[in-house]
Amino acid sequence: MGILSNIFHKIFPSSHPAAQAGGQAAPAQQPAQQPAQQPAQQPAQQPAQQPQAAPAAAPMQQVDVEAILNGMQQQAGQQLNWRTSIVDLMKLLGLDSSLQARKELAAELHYTGDTGDSASMNIWLHKQVMNKLAENGGKVPADLKD
């Protein structure tokens, strides 16, 4: 399990597709119900009924990421600036926030910059994590995304 999926598991409820898929969420699809069998012979004057299209997949449940993280912040007992710091976000979630862990997250998210420039990498990582949360059903404040 990757670091991004660990982040998803900490923020999204276990029933949420993002938590189940570990960051590769797709809307859950229910199997379409089979239409009732049509009689083999229909009177010529009645056109055959068209089977109804399967209902569109229900929209993915949105999770208020800001509210969840603010709630965790209140219980943390220490001031962590999760809004701008990937290190503080990872600490708030109880994850390893070491440089090595952040480099692993950067590799997972296909960071092409210099991992030796941790300040630039950290800023990029924070934006990418917020974008991934939003892409997978998280309600993320616009100022925290690209």
PDB file of C-alpha atoms in Angstrom:
ATOM      1  CA  MET A   1       0.000   0.000   0.000  1.00  0.00           C
ATOM      2  CA  GLY A   2       1.417   3.371  -0.992  1.00  0.00           C
ATOM      3  CA  ILE A   3       1.648   6.548   1.020  1.00  0.00           C
ATOM      4  CA  LEU A   4      -1.145   8.222  -0.955  1.00  0.00           C
ATOM      5  CA  SER A   5      -3.482   5.327  -0.216  1.00  0.00           C
ATOM      6  CA  ASN A   6      -2.535   5.634   3.470  1.00  0.00           C
ATOM      7  CA  ILE A   7      -3.530   9.300   3.320  1.00  0.00           C
ATOM      8  CA  PHE A   8      -6.837   8.345   1.700  1.00  0.00           C
ATOM      9  CA  HIS A   9      -7.507   5.709   4.382  1.00  0.00           C
ATOM     10  CA  LYS A  10      -6.977   8.295   7.114  1.00  0.00           C
ATOM     11  CA  ILE A  11      -9.311  10.901   5.559  1.00  0.00           C
ATOM     12  CA  PHE A  12     -12.028   9.006   3.709  1.00  0.00           C
ATOM     13  CA  PRO A  13     -14.460   6.698   5.523  1.00  0.00           C
ATOM     14  CA  SER A  14     -13.798   3.018   4.875  1.00  0.00           C
ATOM     15  CA  SER A  15     -16.979   2.784   2.792  1.00  0.00           C
ATOM     16  CA  HIS A  16     -15.776   5.502   0.390  1.00  0.00           C
ATOM     17  CA  PRO A  17     -14.483   4.281  -2.999  1.00  0.00           C
ATOM     18  CA  ALA A  18     -11.249   6.270  -2.593  1.00  0.00           C
ATOM     19  CA  ALA A  19     -10.426   4.448   0.638  1.00  0.00           C
ATOM     20  CA  GLN A  20     -11.290   1.086  -0.888  1.00  0.00           C
ATOM     21  CA  ALA A  21      -9.323   1.644  -4.080  1.00  0.00           C
ATOM     22  CA  GLY A  22      -6.367   3.316  -2.399  1.00  0.00           C
ATOM     23  CA  GLY A  23      -6.346   6.421  -4.533  1.00  0.00           C
ATOM     24  CA  GLN A  24      -7.535   4.893  -7.770  1.00  0.00           C
ATOM     25  CA  ALA A  25     -11.197   5.474  -7.057  1.00  0.00           C
ATOM     26  CA  ALA A  26     -13.829   5.050  -9.654  1.00  0.00           C
ATOM     27  CA  PRO A  27     -17.503   5.411  -8.906  1.00  0.00           C
ATOM     28  CA  ALA A  28     -18.921   2.146  -7.642  1.00  0.00           C
ATOM     29  CA  GLN A  29     -21.235   0.551 -10.139  1.00  0.00           C
ATOM     30  CA  GLN A  30     -24.123  -1.653  -9.223  1.00  0.00           C
ATOM     31  CA  PRO A  31     -24.908  -4.463 -11.643  1.00  0.00           C
ATOM     32  CA  ALA A  32     -27.756  -3.411 -13.887  1.00  0.00           C
ATOM     33  CA  GLN A  33     -31.008  -5.180 -13.245  1.00  0.00           C
ATOM     34  CA  GLN A  34     -32.132  -7.338 -16.081  1.00  0.00           C
ATOM     35  CA  PRO A  35     -35.372  -6.168 -17.683  1.00  0.00           C
ATOM     36  CA  ALA A  36     -38.296  -8.542 -17.418  1.00  0.00           C
ATOM     37  CA  GLN A  37     -38.306 -11.071 -20.218  1.00  0.00           C
ATOM     38  CA  GLN A  38     -40.466  -9.998 -23.130  1.00  0.00           C
ATOM     39  CA  PRO A  39     -43.033 -12.512 -24.345  1.00  0.00           C
ATOM     40  CA  ALA A  40     -41.732 -14.401 -27.355  1.00  0.00           C
ATOM     41  CA  GLN A  41     -44.692 -13.343 -29.486  1.00  0.00           C
ATOM     42  CA  GLN A  42     -46.089  -9.840 -29.347  1.00  0.00           C
ATOM     43  CA  PRO A  43     -49.124  -8.696 -31.273  1.00  0.00           C
ATOM     44  CA  ALA A  44     -48.045  -6.985 -34.506  1.00  0.00           C
ATOM     45  CA  GLN A  45     -49.768  -3.717 -33.571  1.00  0.00           C
ATOM     46  CA  GLN A  46     -47.676  -3.227 -30.390  1.00  0.00           C
ATOM     47  CA  PRO A  47     -44.075  -2.147 -30.900  1.00  0.00           C
ATOM     48  CA  ALA A  48     -41.568  -3.978 -28.764  1.00  0.00           C
ATOM     49  CA  GLN A  49     -40.611  -2.068 -25.647  1.00  0.00           C
ATOM     50  CA  GLN A  50     -37.033  -0.901 -25.506  1.00  0.00           C
ATOM     51  CA  PRO A  51     -35.197  -1.973 -22.360  1.00  0.00           C
ATOM     52  CA  GLN A  52     -34.592   1.017 -20.129  1.00  0.00           C
ATOM     53  CA  ALA A  53     -31.038   2.208 -19.829  1.00  0.00           C
ATOM     54  CA  ALA A  54     -29.348   1.402 -16.560  1.00  0.00           C
ATOM     55  CA  PRO A  55     -29.499   4.365 -14.204  1.00  0.00           C
ATOM     56  CA  ALA A  56     -26.353   6.459 -14.149  1.00  0.00           C
ATOM     57  CA  ALA A  57     -23.926   5.549 -11.400  1.00  0.00           C
ATOM     58  CA  ALA A  58     -24.617   7.513  -8.262  1.00  0.00           C
ATOM     59  CA  PRO A  59     -22.234  10.415  -7.838  1.00  0.00           C
ATOM     60  CA  MET A  60     -19.303   9.709  -5.568  1.00  0.00           C
ATOM     61  CA  GLN A  61     -19.962  10.681  -1.975  1.00  0.00           C
ATOM     62  CA  GLN A  62     -18.155  13.958  -1.267  1.00  0.00           C
ATOM     63  CA  VAL A  63     -16.116  14.110   1.896  1.00  0.00           C
ATOM     64  CA  ASP A  64     -15.368  17.486   3.488  1.00  0.00           C
ATOM     65  CA  VAL A  65     -11.597  17.194   3.786  1.00  0.00           C
ATOM     66  CA  GLU A  66     -11.236  20.569   5.497  1.00  0.00           C
ATOM     67  CA  ALA A  67     -13.752  19.666   8.219  1.00  0.00           C
ATOM     68  CA  ILE A  68     -12.109  16.288   8.827  1.00  0.00           C
ATOM     69  CA  LEU A  69      -8.615  17.737   9.066  1.00  0.00           C
ATOM     70  CA  ASN A  70      -9.767  20.646  11.245  1.00  0.00           C
ATOM     71  CA  GLY A  71     -11.394  18.110  13.582  1.00  0.00           C
ATOM     72  CA  MET A  72      -8.179  16.098  13.737  1.00  0.00           C
ATOM     73  CA  GLN A  73      -6.256  19.343  14.343  1.00  0.00           C
ATOM     74  CA  GLN A  74      -8.422  20.139  17.375  1.00  0.00           C
ATOM     75  CA  GLN A  75      -7.681  16.714  18.853  1.00  0.00           C
ATOM     76  CA  ALA A  76      -3.984  16.703  17.955  1.00  0.00           C
ATOM     77  CA  GLY A  77      -2.770  18.584  21.007  1.00  0.00           C
ATOM     78  CA  GLN A  78      -0.158  20.390  18.910  1.00  0.00           C
ATOM     79  CA  GLN A  79      -0.356  23.131  16.324  1.00  0.00           C
ATOM     80  CA  LEU A  80       0.078  21.612  12.868  1.00  0.00           C
ATOM     81  CA  ASN A  81      -0.306  23.705   9.741  1.00  0.00           C
ATOM     82  CA  TRP A  82      -1.840  21.047   7.461  1.00  0.00           C
ATOM     83  CA  ARG A  83      -3.125  23.741   5.062  1.00  0.00           C
ATOM     84  CA  THR A  84       0.336  24.549   3.710  1.00  0.00           C
ATOM     85  CA  SER A  85       2.754  21.906   4.997  1.00  0.00           C
ATOM     86  CA  ILE A  86       2.916  18.346   3.691  1.00  0.00           C
ATOM     87  CA  VAL A  87       5.025  17.473   6.744  1.00  0.00           C
ATOM     88  CA  ASP A  88       2.336  18.757   9.129  1.00  0.00           C
ATOM     89  CA  LEU A  89      -0.410  17.089   7.077  1.00  0.00           C
ATOM     90  CA  MET A  90       1.356  13.739   7.329  1.00  0.00           C
ATOM     91  CA  LYS A  91       2.000  14.231  11.057  1.00  0.00           C
ATOM     92  CA  LEU A  92      -1.656  15.114  11.610  1.00  0.00           C
ATOM     93  CA  LEU A  93      -2.638  11.873   9.879  1.00  0.00           C
ATOM     94  CA  GLY A  94      -0.201   9.864  12.004  1.00  0.00           C
ATOM     95  CA  LEU A  95       2.003   9.014   9.033  1.00  0.00           C
ATOM     96  CA  ASP A  96       5.780   9.035   8.679  1.00  0.00           C
ATOM     97  CA  SER A  97       6.716  12.553   7.531  1.00  0.00           C
ATOM     98  CA  SER A  98      10.446  11.933   7.168  1.00  0.00           C
ATOM     99  CA  LEU A  99      12.288  13.134   4.086  1.00  0.00           C
ATOM    100  CA  GLN A 100      12.536   9.531   2.899  1.00  0.00           C
ATOM    101  CA  ALA A 101       8.750   9.075   3.200  1.00  0.00           C
ATOM    102  CA  ARG A 102       8.164  12.313   1.305  1.00  0.00           C
ATOM    103  CA  LYS A 103      10.572  11.197  -1.414  1.00  0.00           C
ATOM    104  CA  GLU A 104       8.587   7.949  -1.687  1.00  0.00           C
ATOM    105  CA  LEU A 105       5.364   9.959  -1.989  1.00  0.00           C
ATOM    106  CA  ALA A 106       7.039  12.132  -4.646  1.00  0.00           C
ATOM    107  CA  ALA A 107       7.989   9.021  -6.625  1.00  0.00           C
ATOM    108  CA  GLU A 108       4.460   7.656  -6.243  1.00  0.00           C
ATOM    109  CA  LEU A 109       3.042  10.929  -7.624  1.00  0.00           C
ATOM    110  CA  HIS A 110       5.648  11.084 -10.432  1.00  0.00           C
ATOM    111  CA  TYR A 111       7.535  14.153  -9.225  1.00  0.00           C
ATOM    112  CA  THR A 112      10.055  15.174 -11.882  1.00  0.00           C
ATOM    113  CA  GLY A 113      11.841  17.886  -9.909  1.00  0.00           C
ATOM    114  CA  ASP A 114      14.938  17.657  -7.744  1.00  0.00           C
ATOM    115  CA  THR A 115      14.135  15.693  -4.574  1.00  0.00           C
ATOM    116  CA  GLY A 116      17.212  17.324  -3.062  1.00  0.00           C
ATOM    117  CA  ASP A 117      15.288  20.618  -3.090  1.00  0.00           C
ATOM    118  CA  SER A 118      12.929  19.549  -0.328  1.00  0.00           C
ATOM    119  CA  ALA A 119      11.210  22.956  -0.057  1.00  0.00           C
ATOM    120  CA  SER A 120      10.055  22.894  -3.698  1.00  0.00           C
ATOM    121  CA  MET A 121       9.208  19.204  -3.496  1.00  0.00           C
ATOM    122  CA  ASN A 122       7.147  19.743  -0.322  1.00  0.00           C
ATOM    123  CA  ILE A 123       5.108  22.552  -1.901  1.00  0.00           C
ATOM    124  CA  TRP A 124       4.464  20.400  -4.974  1.00  0.00           C
ATOM    125  CA  LEU A 125       3.552  17.374  -2.846  1.00  0.00           C
ATOM    126  CA  HIS A 126       1.026  19.319  -0.795  1.00  0.00           C
ATOM    127  CA  LYS A 127      -0.729  20.630  -3.933  1.00  0.00           C
ATOM    128  CA  GLN A 128      -0.722  17.188  -5.529  1.00  0.00           C
ATOM    129  CA  VAL A 129      -2.164  15.490  -2.449  1.00  0.00           C
ATOM    130  CA  MET A 130      -4.929  18.115  -2.244  1.00  0.00           C
ATOM    131  CA  ASN A 131      -5.647  17.671  -5.960  1.00  0.00           C
ATOM    132  CA  LYS A 132      -5.780  13.868  -5.590  1.00  0.00           C
ATOM    133  CA  LEU A 133      -8.147  14.190  -2.625  1.00  0.00           C
ATOM    134  CA  ALA A 134     -10.396  16.438  -4.722  1.00  0.00           C
ATOM    135  CA  GLU A 135     -10.249  14.100  -7.746  1.00  0.00           C
ATOM    136  CA  ASN A 136     -11.373  11.198  -5.570  1.00  0.00           C
ATOM    137  CA  GLY A 137     -14.387  12.751  -3.890  1.00  0.00           C
ATOM    138  CA  GLY A 138     -12.850  15.098  -1.374  1.00  0.00           C
ATOM    139  CA  LYS A 139     -14.258  18.570  -0.952  1.00  0.00           C
ATOM    140  CA  VAL A 140     -11.052  20.625  -0.797  1.00  0.00           C
ATOM    141  CA  PRO A 141     -10.944  24.430  -0.530  1.00  0.00           C
ATOM    142  CA  ALA A 142     -10.017  25.971  -3.892  1.00  0.00           C
ATOM    143  CA  ASP A 143      -7.018  27.809  -2.431  1.00  0.00           C
ATOM    144  CA  LEU A 144      -5.401  24.479  -1.523  1.00  0.00           C
ATOM    145  CA  LYS A 145      -5.526  23.071  -5.055  1.00  0.00           C
ATOM    146  CA  ASP A 146      -3.724  24.082  -8.263  1.00  0.00           C
TER     147      ASP A 146
END
